């Protein structure tokens, strides 16, 4: 082990041992005083933030600290804290990710990826766009963005191998980098487009539900449909910006002139040299891979139908612009949430056979369903449920101890600033903060603070917190910022500068688009930020 590795281990060990010692002065505070509870709650949250940022313990283990520390400090009972780890969001996460794994289990995601890339084209610039669109589309609904990146690795490797041997080694290496960066960046952007596309958005959805934004129908609430209406245009615009930035940095501007049958770039006359034969080889590879999948199976068709039903039910449960299917139930009926739909479709996946021969009575024996439980056990990111629960526990304890209100009061100086300036500061700080820590942890920690700040400044609850949750996923500069970045960084054998150079421009561009659409599209069309009043308690 290197000297640096030993130092990191010693530092980690030192901090973990030091923690109980730092807890001692907090333990002996008077637990009957509200001020003491605020301080104790703030201490636990700060401790979790340090552990999450430095990854002193696995993220999921750190997320379990509230179960021990909040009851120990008298902030909340064990039962109250533990209840946060299996709320509706946890069920929505289980259902949504399991449905996505159903697509992965059937192999449908590969067919979708190949067809999209083939449809857009196989020249270097079109291929880059096809990879971006494919990665984003799949990460919106199909699977979590980590799985998207992992799925695209063999496809990108196969594409790069198709480039003609007359390409220089440096040119092939550059193409490999840009295509892998496209996968990571598009997977992150796609994760922001739908409410089930990423872990942070699911965490945010549950945290913001505690506020009752819609006030029982008085205002537009945040649901599956309104979230897509707000975030999808932002994601699409940002995707094309990423395409332009990556093209200019790695491919240069396409030149329509041909030299010896080649299509060249005008960026120093060194970045092009992509032979037309190479593009044809790529197209042949993709068609061959698609042919190897054969015709669309009954298994894939059944998955398509079930996922379509789930999405339609989510979109039209309560779309606000028209009466949703939820309106057929009386007002006194218990609320039916998106998690109920997800779990219902998931159960059907374990009931419906994956082959048509079962319906024809041509097969006797054990039934193979559309989805397999062993597959779920192997591929499901179970640790995220604990991270979601940890974020909810933090929010709940911050409200119970009065810390959330106190934090909002500390930002009283921001009242002198324009709300547009406050919003810009928030999205910039959060975006660059999540280069250093888990975006799921960042959303868990910061959303309660932004909600309290919004109330203190008399702003709509979504005005700061929703773009804040999305900005937390705009981490494009470092491989450690999120799992997709890590996967593509390793797969392409990059240097830090390879990711940081385009990443800083993409970070700034995505923040700008998010900011501008929030104060226009979000403010005047979707949520009407200007006309909102908090209920008077």
Short mmCIF file of C-alpha atoms in Angstrom, two decimals:
data_model
loop_
_atom_site.label_atom_id
_atom_site.label_comp_id
_atom_site.label_asym_id
_atom_site.label_seq_id
_atom_site.Cartn_x
_atom_site.Cartn_y
_atom_site.Cartn_z
CA UNK A 1 0.00 0.00 0.00
CA UNK A 2 1.32 3.49 -0.86
CA UNK A 3 2.15 6.11 1.76
CA UNK A 4 -0.82 8.20 0.59
CA UNK A 5 -3.12 5.21 1.02
CA UNK A 6 -1.88 4.64 4.56
CA UNK A 7 -2.41 8.31 5.43
CA UNK A 8 -5.98 8.19 4.13
CA UNK A 9 -6.73 5.12 6.22
CA UNK A 10 -5.21 6.70 9.34
CA UNK A 11 -7.20 9.91 8.77
CA UNK A 12 -10.41 7.93 8.32
CA UNK A 13 -9.74 5.89 11.46
CA UNK A 14 -8.88 9.04 13.45
CA UNK A 15 -12.15 10.78 12.52
CA UNK A 16 -14.28 7.75 13.32
CA UNK A 17 -12.62 7.36 16.75
CA UNK A 18 -12.86 11.11 17.41
CA UNK A 19 -16.61 11.20 16.80
CA UNK A 20 -17.70 9.69 20.17
CA UNK A 21 -15.44 12.16 21.96
CA UNK A 22 -17.03 15.08 20.10
CA UNK A 23 -20.45 13.76 21.10
CA UNK A 24 -19.74 14.06 24.83
CA UNK A 25 -20.47 17.80 25.27
CA UNK A 26 -23.67 17.44 23.26
CA UNK A 27 -24.90 14.52 25.35
CA UNK A 28 -24.91 16.50 28.57
CA UNK A 29 -26.97 19.41 27.28
CA UNK A 30 -30.33 19.96 28.97
CA UNK A 31 -32.71 17.95 26.79
CA UNK A 32 -35.73 19.78 28.17
CA UNK A 33 -34.69 23.03 26.52
CA UNK A 34 -35.72 23.61 22.93
CA UNK A 35 -32.49 25.46 22.18
CA UNK A 36 -30.52 22.39 23.24
CA UNK A 37 -32.55 20.17 20.93
CA UNK A 38 -31.88 22.49 18.00
CA UNK A 39 -28.16 22.38 18.72
CA UNK A 40 -28.14 18.60 19.09
CA UNK A 41 -30.10 18.14 15.87
CA UNK A 42 -27.76 20.51 14.03
CA UNK A 43 -24.77 18.61 15.39
CA UNK A 44 -26.06 15.26 14.11
CA UNK A 45 -26.79 16.75 10.68
CA UNK A 46 -23.34 18.33 10.51
CA UNK A 47 -21.77 15.04 11.58
CA UNK A 48 -23.64 13.18 8.82
CA UNK A 49 -22.59 15.83 6.29
CA UNK A 50 -18.92 15.31 7.18
CA UNK A 51 -19.27 11.52 7.05
CA UNK A 52 -21.07 11.72 3.70
CA UNK A 53 -18.59 14.14 2.14
CA UNK A 54 -15.51 12.22 3.27
CA UNK A 55 -17.19 8.79 2.95
CA UNK A 56 -15.77 7.75 6.31
CA UNK A 57 -18.44 5.04 6.39
CA UNK A 58 -20.57 3.61 3.58
CA UNK A 59 -23.24 6.17 2.66
CA UNK A 60 -26.07 3.85 3.71
CA UNK A 61 -24.47 3.22 7.12
CA UNK A 62 -24.09 6.96 7.73
CA UNK A 63 -27.77 7.34 6.82
CA UNK A 64 -28.64 5.10 9.78
CA UNK A 65 -27.06 7.43 12.37
CA UNK A 66 -30.39 9.22 13.11
CA UNK A 67 -31.87 5.93 14.39
CA UNK A 68 -29.21 5.95 17.12
CA UNK A 69 -28.51 9.63 17.80
CA UNK A 70 -31.92 11.33 17.57
CA UNK A 71 -33.55 9.10 20.24
CA UNK A 72 -30.36 9.21 22.34
CA UNK A 73 -30.48 13.02 22.40
CA UNK A 74 -34.22 13.06 23.11
CA UNK A 75 -35.10 14.73 19.82
CA UNK A 76 -37.49 12.00 18.65
CA UNK A 77 -38.49 8.49 19.67
CA UNK A 78 -36.96 5.49 17.94
CA UNK A 79 -40.32 4.62 16.40
CA UNK A 80 -40.75 8.11 14.96
CA UNK A 81 -37.27 8.08 13.44
CA UNK A 82 -37.52 4.52 12.10
CA UNK A 83 -40.83 5.30 10.38
CA UNK A 84 -38.97 7.60 7.98
CA UNK A 85 -37.12 4.67 6.44
CA UNK A 86 -40.20 3.14 4.82
CA UNK A 87 -42.42 5.97 3.67
CA UNK A 88 -44.24 6.21 0.37
CA UNK A 89 -41.07 7.35 -1.41
CA UNK A 90 -39.29 4.14 -0.39
CA UNK A 91 -42.16 2.13 -1.89
CA UNK A 92 -42.11 4.32 -4.99
CA UNK A 93 -38.39 3.73 -5.29
CA UNK A 94 -38.79 -0.04 -4.89
CA UNK A 95 -41.61 -0.13 -7.42
CA UNK A 96 -40.06 2.25 -9.94
CA UNK A 97 -36.60 0.69 -9.95
CA UNK A 98 -38.05 -2.82 -10.07
CA UNK A 99 -40.09 -1.89 -13.14
CA UNK A 100 -36.91 -0.54 -14.69
CA UNK A 101 -35.13 -3.78 -13.86
CA UNK A 102 -37.96 -5.60 -15.62
CA UNK A 103 -36.94 -3.83 -18.82
CA UNK A 104 -33.31 -4.72 -18.17
CA UNK A 105 -34.24 -8.37 -17.45
CA UNK A 106 -36.09 -8.64 -20.77
CA UNK A 107 -33.21 -7.09 -22.74
CA UNK A 108 -35.52 -4.40 -24.10
CA UNK A 109 -33.11 -1.61 -23.12
CA UNK A 110 -30.49 -2.92 -25.56
CA UNK A 111 -32.99 -2.98 -28.42
CA UNK A 112 -34.09 0.59 -27.59
CA UNK A 113 -30.47 1.81 -27.46
CA UNK A 114 -29.47 0.23 -30.77
CA UNK A 115 -32.57 1.46 -32.61
CA UNK A 116 -32.18 5.05 -31.41
CA UNK A 117 -28.49 5.22 -32.38
CA UNK A 118 -29.17 3.68 -35.79
CA UNK A 119 -32.07 6.06 -36.42
CA UNK A 120 -29.96 9.17 -35.73
CA UNK A 121 -26.94 8.08 -37.77
CA UNK A 122 -23.38 6.78 -37.54
CA UNK A 123 -21.18 9.71 -38.56
CA UNK A 124 -19.07 10.94 -35.62
CA UNK A 125 -21.29 13.94 -34.84
CA UNK A 126 -24.57 12.06 -35.35
CA UNK A 127 -23.22 9.13 -33.39
CA UNK A 128 -22.44 11.46 -30.49
CA UNK A 129 -25.98 12.82 -30.61
CA UNK A 130 -27.40 9.30 -30.82
CA UNK A 131 -25.45 8.21 -27.73
CA UNK A 132 -26.64 11.29 -25.83
CA UNK A 133 -30.29 10.80 -26.79
CA UNK A 134 -30.13 7.07 -26.07
CA UNK A 135 -28.55 7.45 -22.64
CA UNK A 136 -30.93 10.22 -21.62
CA UNK A 137 -34.04 8.44 -22.91
CA UNK A 138 -33.27 5.23 -21.09
CA UNK A 139 -32.30 6.96 -17.84
CA UNK A 140 -35.60 8.92 -17.81
CA UNK A 141 -37.77 5.89 -17.09
CA UNK A 142 -36.04 2.64 -17.90
CA UNK A 143 -33.27 2.25 -15.36
CA UNK A 144 -31.35 4.33 -12.85
CA UNK A 145 -28.54 6.30 -14.44
CA UNK A 146 -25.83 4.07 -12.97
CA UNK A 147 -27.20 1.07 -14.86
CA UNK A 148 -27.47 3.14 -18.05
CA UNK A 149 -23.75 3.90 -17.93
CA UNK A 150 -22.88 0.27 -17.24
CA UNK A 151 -25.12 -0.94 -20.09
CA UNK A 152 -23.58 1.44 -22.64
CA UNK A 153 -19.95 0.48 -21.90
CA UNK A 154 -19.82 -2.61 -24.19
CA UNK A 155 -21.77 -0.79 -26.90
CA UNK A 156 -19.32 2.13 -26.94
CA UNK A 157 -16.31 -0.21 -26.89
CA UNK A 158 -17.73 -2.05 -29.91
CA UNK A 159 -18.35 1.22 -31.76
CA UNK A 160 -14.80 2.47 -31.21
CA UNK A 161 -13.36 -0.82 -32.44
CA UNK A 162 -15.15 -0.27 -35.74
CA UNK A 163 -13.11 2.79 -36.63
CA UNK A 164 -10.77 2.07 -39.50
CA UNK A 165 -7.19 1.11 -38.68
CA UNK A 166 -5.99 4.13 -40.68
CA UNK A 167 -7.26 6.32 -37.82
CA UNK A 168 -4.41 7.32 -35.58
CA UNK A 169 -4.28 5.92 -32.06
CA UNK A 170 -4.75 9.43 -30.65
CA UNK A 171 -7.88 10.02 -32.73
CA UNK A 172 -9.44 6.72 -31.66
CA UNK A 173 -8.63 7.48 -28.03
CA UNK A 174 -10.26 10.91 -28.33
CA UNK A 175 -13.41 9.43 -29.84
CA UNK A 176 -13.60 6.88 -27.06
CA UNK A 177 -13.39 9.63 -24.45
CA UNK A 178 -16.06 11.83 -26.00
CA UNK A 179 -18.52 8.96 -26.46
CA UNK A 180 -18.08 7.75 -22.91
CA UNK A 181 -18.40 11.29 -21.55
CA UNK A 182 -21.63 11.58 -23.52
CA UNK A 183 -22.99 8.49 -21.76
CA UNK A 184 -22.18 9.80 -18.28
CA UNK A 185 -23.42 13.34 -18.88
CA UNK A 186 -26.64 12.26 -20.61
CA UNK A 187 -27.41 9.70 -17.90
CA UNK A 188 -27.16 12.44 -15.28
CA UNK A 189 -29.32 14.86 -17.26
CA UNK A 190 -31.88 12.15 -18.02
CA UNK A 191 -32.11 11.36 -14.33
CA UNK A 192 -33.47 14.87 -13.75
CA UNK A 193 -36.18 14.62 -16.42
CA UNK A 194 -38.62 12.37 -14.54
CA UNK A 195 -39.39 11.89 -10.90
CA UNK A 196 -38.28 8.24 -10.97
CA UNK A 197 -35.15 8.91 -13.02
CA UNK A 198 -32.73 9.28 -10.13
CA UNK A 199 -32.31 8.83 -6.41
CA UNK A 200 -32.16 12.57 -5.56
CA UNK A 201 -35.47 13.36 -7.26
CA UNK A 202 -37.21 10.57 -5.35
CA UNK A 203 -35.74 11.87 -2.09
CA UNK A 204 -36.80 15.40 -2.96
CA UNK A 205 -40.34 14.29 -3.84
CA UNK A 206 -40.87 12.84 -0.38
CA UNK A 207 -39.27 15.79 1.41
CA UNK A 208 -41.37 18.37 -0.42
CA UNK A 209 -44.57 16.39 0.19
CA UNK A 210 -44.22 17.23 3.88
CA UNK A 211 -44.94 20.86 2.95
CA UNK A 212 -48.26 20.18 1.17
CA UNK A 213 -47.38 22.55 -1.68
CA UNK A 214 -50.77 22.21 -3.36
CA UNK A 215 -52.65 22.91 -0.10
CA UNK A 216 -55.27 20.29 -0.98
CA UNK A 217 -56.00 21.58 -4.47
CA UNK A 218 -55.62 25.32 -3.93
CA UNK A 219 -52.35 25.48 -5.89
CA UNK A 220 -50.55 23.34 -8.47
CA UNK A 221 -48.90 20.44 -6.68
CA UNK A 222 -45.71 18.61 -7.60
CA UNK A 223 -46.59 15.21 -9.06
CA UNK A 224 -45.37 12.97 -11.87
CA UNK A 225 -47.01 15.08 -14.58
CA UNK A 226 -46.11 18.56 -13.31
CA UNK A 227 -42.53 17.51 -12.61
CA UNK A 228 -42.10 16.30 -16.20
CA UNK A 229 -43.74 19.46 -17.55
CA UNK A 230 -41.18 21.53 -15.63
CA UNK A 231 -38.02 19.45 -15.98
CA UNK A 232 -38.27 17.79 -19.40
CA UNK A 233 -37.75 21.01 -21.44
CA UNK A 234 -34.74 21.83 -19.25
CA UNK A 235 -33.27 18.36 -19.79
CA UNK A 236 -33.79 18.45 -23.57
CA UNK A 237 -32.18 21.88 -23.96
CA UNK A 238 -29.26 20.89 -21.78
CA UNK A 239 -28.76 17.70 -23.77
CA UNK A 240 -28.28 19.63 -27.00
CA UNK A 241 -25.93 22.05 -25.25
CA UNK A 242 -23.84 19.08 -24.11
CA UNK A 243 -23.79 17.83 -27.72
CA UNK A 244 -22.50 21.19 -28.97
CA UNK A 245 -19.85 21.54 -26.24
CA UNK A 246 -18.51 18.00 -26.62
CA UNK A 247 -18.51 18.28 -30.40
CA UNK A 248 -16.53 21.52 -30.39
CA UNK A 249 -14.00 20.29 -27.81
CA UNK A 250 -13.40 16.78 -29.13
CA UNK A 251 -14.63 16.66 -32.75
CA UNK A 252 -14.44 20.22 -33.95
CA UNK A 253 -16.86 21.66 -36.48
CA UNK A 254 -17.79 19.21 -39.24
CA UNK A 255 -16.36 20.09 -42.63
CA UNK A 256 -18.50 19.22 -45.65
CA UNK A 257 -15.47 18.97 -47.90
CA UNK A 258 -14.04 15.50 -48.45
CA UNK A 259 -10.46 14.55 -48.91
CA UNK A 260 -9.70 11.10 -50.22
CA UNK A 261 -13.14 9.92 -49.14
CA UNK A 262 -12.76 11.25 -45.61
CA UNK A 263 -14.82 13.71 -43.61
CA UNK A 264 -12.53 16.01 -41.65
CA UNK A 265 -12.83 18.52 -38.81
CA UNK A 266 -11.40 22.00 -39.07
CA UNK A 267 -10.16 22.04 -35.45
CA UNK A 268 -6.40 22.31 -36.14
CA UNK A 269 -6.90 19.71 -38.91
CA UNK A 270 -6.14 16.99 -36.37
CA UNK A 271 -9.43 16.08 -34.73
CA UNK A 272 -11.28 14.86 -37.80
CA UNK A 273 -9.85 12.27 -40.14
CA UNK A 274 -12.87 10.03 -39.58
CA UNK A 275 -13.09 7.91 -42.68
CA UNK A 276 -16.48 7.38 -44.23
CA UNK A 277 -15.74 3.65 -44.17
CA UNK A 278 -15.53 3.84 -40.36
CA UNK A 279 -19.06 5.24 -40.13
CA UNK A 280 -20.28 2.43 -42.35
CA UNK A 281 -18.50 -0.11 -40.13
CA UNK A 282 -20.25 1.35 -37.08
CA UNK A 283 -23.65 1.11 -38.78
CA UNK A 284 -22.95 -2.50 -39.75
CA UNK A 285 -21.96 -3.35 -36.17
CA UNK A 286 -25.11 -1.81 -34.72
CA UNK A 287 -27.33 -3.59 -37.27
CA UNK A 288 -25.57 -6.88 -36.54
CA UNK A 289 -26.09 -6.46 -32.81
CA UNK A 290 -29.73 -5.60 -33.42
CA UNK A 291 -30.17 -8.65 -35.67
CA UNK A 292 -28.61 -10.85 -32.98
CA UNK A 293 -31.43 -9.84 -30.65
CA UNK A 294 -33.93 -11.32 -33.11
CA UNK A 295 -37.55 -10.27 -33.38
CA UNK A 296 -39.18 -8.51 -30.47
CA UNK A 297 -40.17 -11.27 -28.06
CA UNK A 298 -43.43 -11.62 -26.15
CA UNK A 299 -41.39 -10.93 -23.02
CA UNK A 300 -40.31 -7.52 -24.34
CA UNK A 301 -43.79 -6.68 -25.66
CA UNK A 302 -45.36 -7.50 -22.29
CA UNK A 303 -42.85 -5.24 -20.54
CA UNK A 304 -43.59 -2.42 -22.99
CA UNK A 305 -47.32 -2.70 -22.30
CA UNK A 306 -46.91 -2.77 -18.51
CA UNK A 307 -44.46 0.15 -18.41
CA UNK A 308 -46.75 2.14 -20.72
CA UNK A 309 -49.70 1.47 -18.44
CA UNK A 310 -47.66 2.59 -15.42
CA UNK A 311 -46.53 5.83 -17.07
CA UNK A 312 -50.07 6.63 -18.28
CA UNK A 313 -51.49 6.03 -14.82
CA UNK A 314 -48.78 8.24 -13.28
CA UNK A 315 -49.32 11.04 -15.78
CA UNK A 316 -53.10 11.05 -15.55
CA UNK A 317 -53.58 10.34 -11.86
CA UNK A 318 -54.07 14.06 -11.22
CA UNK A 319 -52.74 16.11 -14.18
CA UNK A 320 -54.62 19.27 -13.06
CA UNK A 321 -55.32 20.47 -16.62
CA UNK A 322 -58.01 17.80 -16.93
CA UNK A 323 -59.71 15.62 -14.30
CA UNK A 324 -57.49 12.66 -13.48
CA UNK A 325 -58.59 9.08 -12.89
CA UNK A 326 -58.26 9.71 -9.17
CA UNK A 327 -61.41 11.88 -9.45
CA UNK A 328 -63.61 8.78 -9.88
CA UNK A 329 -63.12 8.15 -6.16
CA UNK A 330 -65.02 10.28 -3.62
CA UNK A 331 -63.19 13.12 -1.86
CA UNK A 332 -63.36 11.20 1.42
CA UNK A 333 -61.54 8.24 -0.13
CA UNK A 334 -57.97 7.63 1.10
CA UNK A 335 -55.31 9.11 -1.20
CA UNK A 336 -53.95 6.74 -3.86
CA UNK A 337 -50.35 7.68 -4.61
CA UNK A 338 -47.90 6.89 -7.40
CA UNK A 339 -46.31 4.17 -5.28
CA UNK A 340 -49.57 2.16 -5.38
CA UNK A 341 -49.44 2.18 -9.18
CA UNK A 342 -45.77 1.16 -9.23
CA UNK A 343 -46.26 -1.75 -6.83
CA UNK A 344 -49.42 -2.93 -8.62
CA UNK A 345 -47.60 -3.12 -11.97
CA UNK A 346 -44.63 -4.77 -10.28
CA UNK A 347 -46.86 -7.51 -8.85
CA UNK A 348 -48.26 -8.13 -12.35
CA UNK A 349 -44.70 -8.62 -13.59
CA UNK A 350 -44.33 -11.53 -11.20
CA UNK A 351 -47.69 -13.01 -12.31
CA UNK A 352 -47.66 -12.74 -16.11
CA UNK A 353 -45.56 -15.42 -17.91
CA UNK A 354 -42.70 -14.18 -20.06
CA UNK A 355 -43.41 -16.56 -22.96
CA UNK A 356 -46.53 -16.86 -25.07
CA UNK A 357 -46.45 -20.66 -24.92
CA UNK A 358 -47.69 -20.58 -21.33
CA UNK A 359 -50.98 -19.10 -22.56
CA UNK A 360 -51.29 -21.79 -25.24
CA UNK A 361 -50.89 -24.56 -22.74
CA UNK A 362 -47.74 -25.76 -24.50
CA UNK A 363 -45.59 -25.74 -21.41
CA UNK A 364 -45.88 -27.66 -18.15
CA UNK A 365 -43.71 -26.96 -15.14
CA UNK A 366 -42.55 -23.96 -13.16
CA UNK A 367 -43.79 -20.65 -14.55
CA UNK A 368 -41.14 -18.13 -15.57
CA UNK A 369 -42.60 -14.67 -15.07
CA UNK A 370 -41.73 -11.36 -16.73
CA UNK A 371 -39.51 -10.52 -13.77
CA UNK A 372 -37.34 -12.73 -11.58
CA UNK A 373 -36.82 -12.15 -7.86
CA UNK A 374 -33.19 -13.40 -7.91
CA UNK A 375 -32.52 -10.79 -10.62
CA UNK A 376 -34.05 -8.11 -8.39
CA UNK A 377 -31.92 -9.21 -5.44
CA UNK A 378 -28.75 -9.07 -7.49
CA UNK A 379 -29.27 -5.75 -9.27
CA UNK A 380 -31.42 -3.62 -6.94
CA UNK A 381 -29.54 -0.75 -5.21
CA UNK A 382 -30.89 -1.55 -1.75
CA UNK A 383 -28.55 0.89 -0.02
CA UNK A 384 -30.44 3.82 -1.52
CA UNK A 385 -33.51 3.05 0.59
CA UNK A 386 -31.43 3.81 3.69
CA UNK A 387 -30.09 7.02 2.16
CA UNK A 388 -33.64 8.12 1.33
CA UNK A 389 -34.72 7.26 4.88
CA UNK A 390 -31.77 9.14 6.35
CA UNK A 391 -32.74 12.27 4.43
CA UNK A 392 -36.35 12.01 5.59
CA UNK A 393 -35.21 11.45 9.19
CA UNK A 394 -33.09 14.61 9.01
CA UNK A 395 -36.01 16.64 7.66
CA UNK A 396 -38.44 15.26 10.24
CA UNK A 397 -36.07 15.89 13.15
CA UNK A 398 -35.25 19.41 11.91
CA UNK A 399 -38.97 20.24 12.01
CA UNK A 400 -39.59 18.51 15.34
CA UNK A 401 -36.67 20.25 17.08
CA UNK A 402 -37.40 23.67 15.60
CA UNK A 403 -34.06 23.66 13.78
CA UNK A 404 -35.69 24.20 10.37
CA UNK A 405 -37.40 27.41 11.53
CA UNK A 406 -34.21 28.58 13.26
CA UNK A 407 -32.16 28.01 10.09
CA UNK A 408 -34.66 30.00 8.09
CA UNK A 409 -34.34 32.87 10.54
CA UNK A 410 -30.56 32.90 10.15
CA UNK A 411 -30.93 33.86 6.51
CA UNK A 412 -32.85 37.03 7.33
CA UNK A 413 -30.10 39.05 5.64
CA UNK A 414 -31.12 37.57 2.30
CA UNK A 415 -34.38 39.52 2.47
CA UNK A 416 -32.43 42.52 1.19
CA UNK A 417 -31.44 40.63 -1.95
CA UNK A 418 -33.57 40.07 -5.02
CA UNK A 419 -35.11 36.59 -5.12
CA UNK A 420 -33.45 36.13 -8.50
CA UNK A 421 -30.05 36.70 -6.93
CA UNK A 422 -30.86 34.28 -4.10
CA UNK A 423 -31.93 31.62 -6.62
CA UNK A 424 -28.74 32.06 -8.64
CA UNK A 425 -26.57 31.72 -5.52
CA UNK A 426 -28.42 28.56 -4.49
CA UNK A 427 -28.12 26.68 -7.79
CA UNK A 428 -24.46 27.64 -8.29
CA UNK A 429 -23.42 26.64 -4.77
CA UNK A 430 -25.32 23.34 -4.84
CA UNK A 431 -24.06 22.36 -8.29
CA UNK A 432 -20.41 22.77 -7.35
CA UNK A 433 -20.94 21.34 -3.84
CA UNK A 434 -22.12 18.04 -5.30
CA UNK A 435 -18.85 17.66 -7.14
CA UNK A 436 -17.50 16.82 -3.68
CA UNK A 437 -20.31 14.79 -2.11
CA UNK A 438 -23.12 12.42 -3.02
CA UNK A 439 -26.00 14.21 -4.76
CA UNK A 440 -28.49 12.07 -2.84
CA UNK A 441 -26.85 13.16 0.42
CA UNK A 442 -26.79 16.79 -0.72
CA UNK A 443 -30.53 16.76 -1.49
CA UNK A 444 -31.25 15.09 1.85
CA UNK A 445 -29.29 17.71 3.76
CA UNK A 446 -30.14 20.87 1.86
CA UNK A 447 -33.82 20.48 0.92
CA UNK A 448 -35.13 21.04 4.49
CA UNK A 449 -32.94 24.15 4.71
CA UNK A 450 -34.20 25.50 1.38
CA UNK A 451 -37.80 24.85 2.37
CA UNK A 452 -37.30 26.76 5.63
CA UNK A 453 -35.51 29.56 3.77
CA UNK A 454 -38.34 29.83 1.25
CA UNK A 455 -40.90 30.24 4.01
CA UNK A 456 -38.74 32.83 5.78
CA UNK A 457 -38.40 34.85 2.56
CA UNK A 458 -42.07 34.26 1.68
CA UNK A 459 -41.18 32.45 -1.54
CA UNK A 460 -43.04 29.56 -3.15
CA UNK A 461 -41.79 26.28 -1.58
CA UNK A 462 -40.64 25.03 -5.01
CA UNK A 463 -38.93 28.23 -6.14
CA UNK A 464 -35.59 27.42 -4.50
CA UNK A 465 -35.90 23.77 -3.54
CA UNK A 466 -36.90 22.27 -6.92
CA UNK A 467 -34.06 23.83 -8.97
CA UNK A 468 -31.79 23.06 -6.01
CA UNK A 469 -32.64 19.34 -6.24
CA UNK A 470 -32.01 19.36 -9.99
CA UNK A 471 -28.78 21.37 -9.69
CA UNK A 472 -27.51 18.77 -7.23
CA UNK A 473 -27.34 16.36 -10.17
CA UNK A 474 -25.36 18.73 -12.40
CA UNK A 475 -21.99 17.30 -11.40
CA UNK A 476 -19.99 16.86 -14.60
CA UNK A 477 -16.44 17.76 -13.59
CA UNK A 478 -15.07 14.96 -11.40
CA UNK A 479 -15.26 11.16 -11.65
CA UNK A 480 -16.11 10.92 -7.94
CA UNK A 481 -19.12 13.23 -8.27
CA UNK A 482 -21.58 10.43 -9.11
CA UNK A 483 -21.58 6.75 -10.21
CA UNK A 484 -22.08 7.36 -13.98
CA UNK A 485 -19.05 9.65 -14.01
CA UNK A 486 -17.01 7.01 -12.20
CA UNK A 487 -18.04 4.25 -14.62
CA UNK A 488 -17.25 6.14 -17.83
CA UNK A 489 -14.04 7.61 -16.40
CA UNK A 490 -12.70 4.13 -15.73
CA UNK A 491 -14.03 2.61 -18.97
CA UNK A 492 -12.35 5.23 -21.17
CA UNK A 493 -9.13 5.34 -19.11
CA UNK A 494 -9.34 9.13 -18.85
CA UNK A 495 -7.36 11.73 -16.98
CA UNK A 496 -9.08 14.17 -14.63
CA UNK A 497 -8.58 16.99 -17.12
CA UNK A 498 -10.47 15.02 -19.79
CA UNK A 499 -13.62 15.20 -17.67
CA UNK A 500 -13.01 18.54 -15.94
CA UNK A 501 -12.39 20.55 -19.12
CA UNK A 502 -15.79 19.98 -20.77
CA UNK A 503 -17.42 19.50 -17.36
CA UNK A 504 -16.88 23.07 -16.18
CA UNK A 505 -18.50 24.49 -19.34
CA UNK A 506 -21.38 22.02 -19.14
CA UNK A 507 -21.92 22.76 -15.44
CA UNK A 508 -22.21 26.47 -16.15
CA UNK A 509 -24.44 25.98 -19.20
CA UNK A 510 -26.84 23.60 -17.44
CA UNK A 511 -27.12 25.90 -14.42
CA UNK A 512 -27.88 28.83 -16.72
CA UNK A 513 -30.65 26.96 -18.53
CA UNK A 514 -32.12 25.72 -15.23
CA UNK A 515 -32.06 29.24 -13.80
CA UNK A 516 -33.64 30.92 -16.82
CA UNK A 517 -36.41 28.35 -17.24
CA UNK A 518 -37.22 28.37 -13.54
CA UNK A 519 -37.84 32.15 -13.55
CA UNK A 520 -39.83 31.96 -16.80
CA UNK A 521 -41.35 28.55 -17.61
CA UNK A 522 -41.68 27.52 -13.97
CA UNK A 523 -42.71 30.92 -12.67
CA UNK A 524 -45.37 31.90 -15.18
CA UNK A 525 -46.56 28.64 -16.77
CA UNK A 526 -46.24 25.62 -14.47
CA UNK A 527 -46.30 26.64 -10.80
CA UNK A 528 -47.17 30.38 -10.82
CA UNK A 529 -44.61 31.23 -8.15
CA UNK A 530 -45.90 34.80 -7.73
CA UNK A 531 -49.35 33.86 -6.44
CA UNK A 532 -48.72 31.74 -3.38
CA UNK A 533 -49.58 32.20 0.27
CA UNK A 534 -48.53 29.98 3.12
CA UNK A 535 -51.38 28.80 5.35
CA UNK A 536 -51.71 30.85 8.50
CA UNK A 537 -51.16 28.66 11.55
#
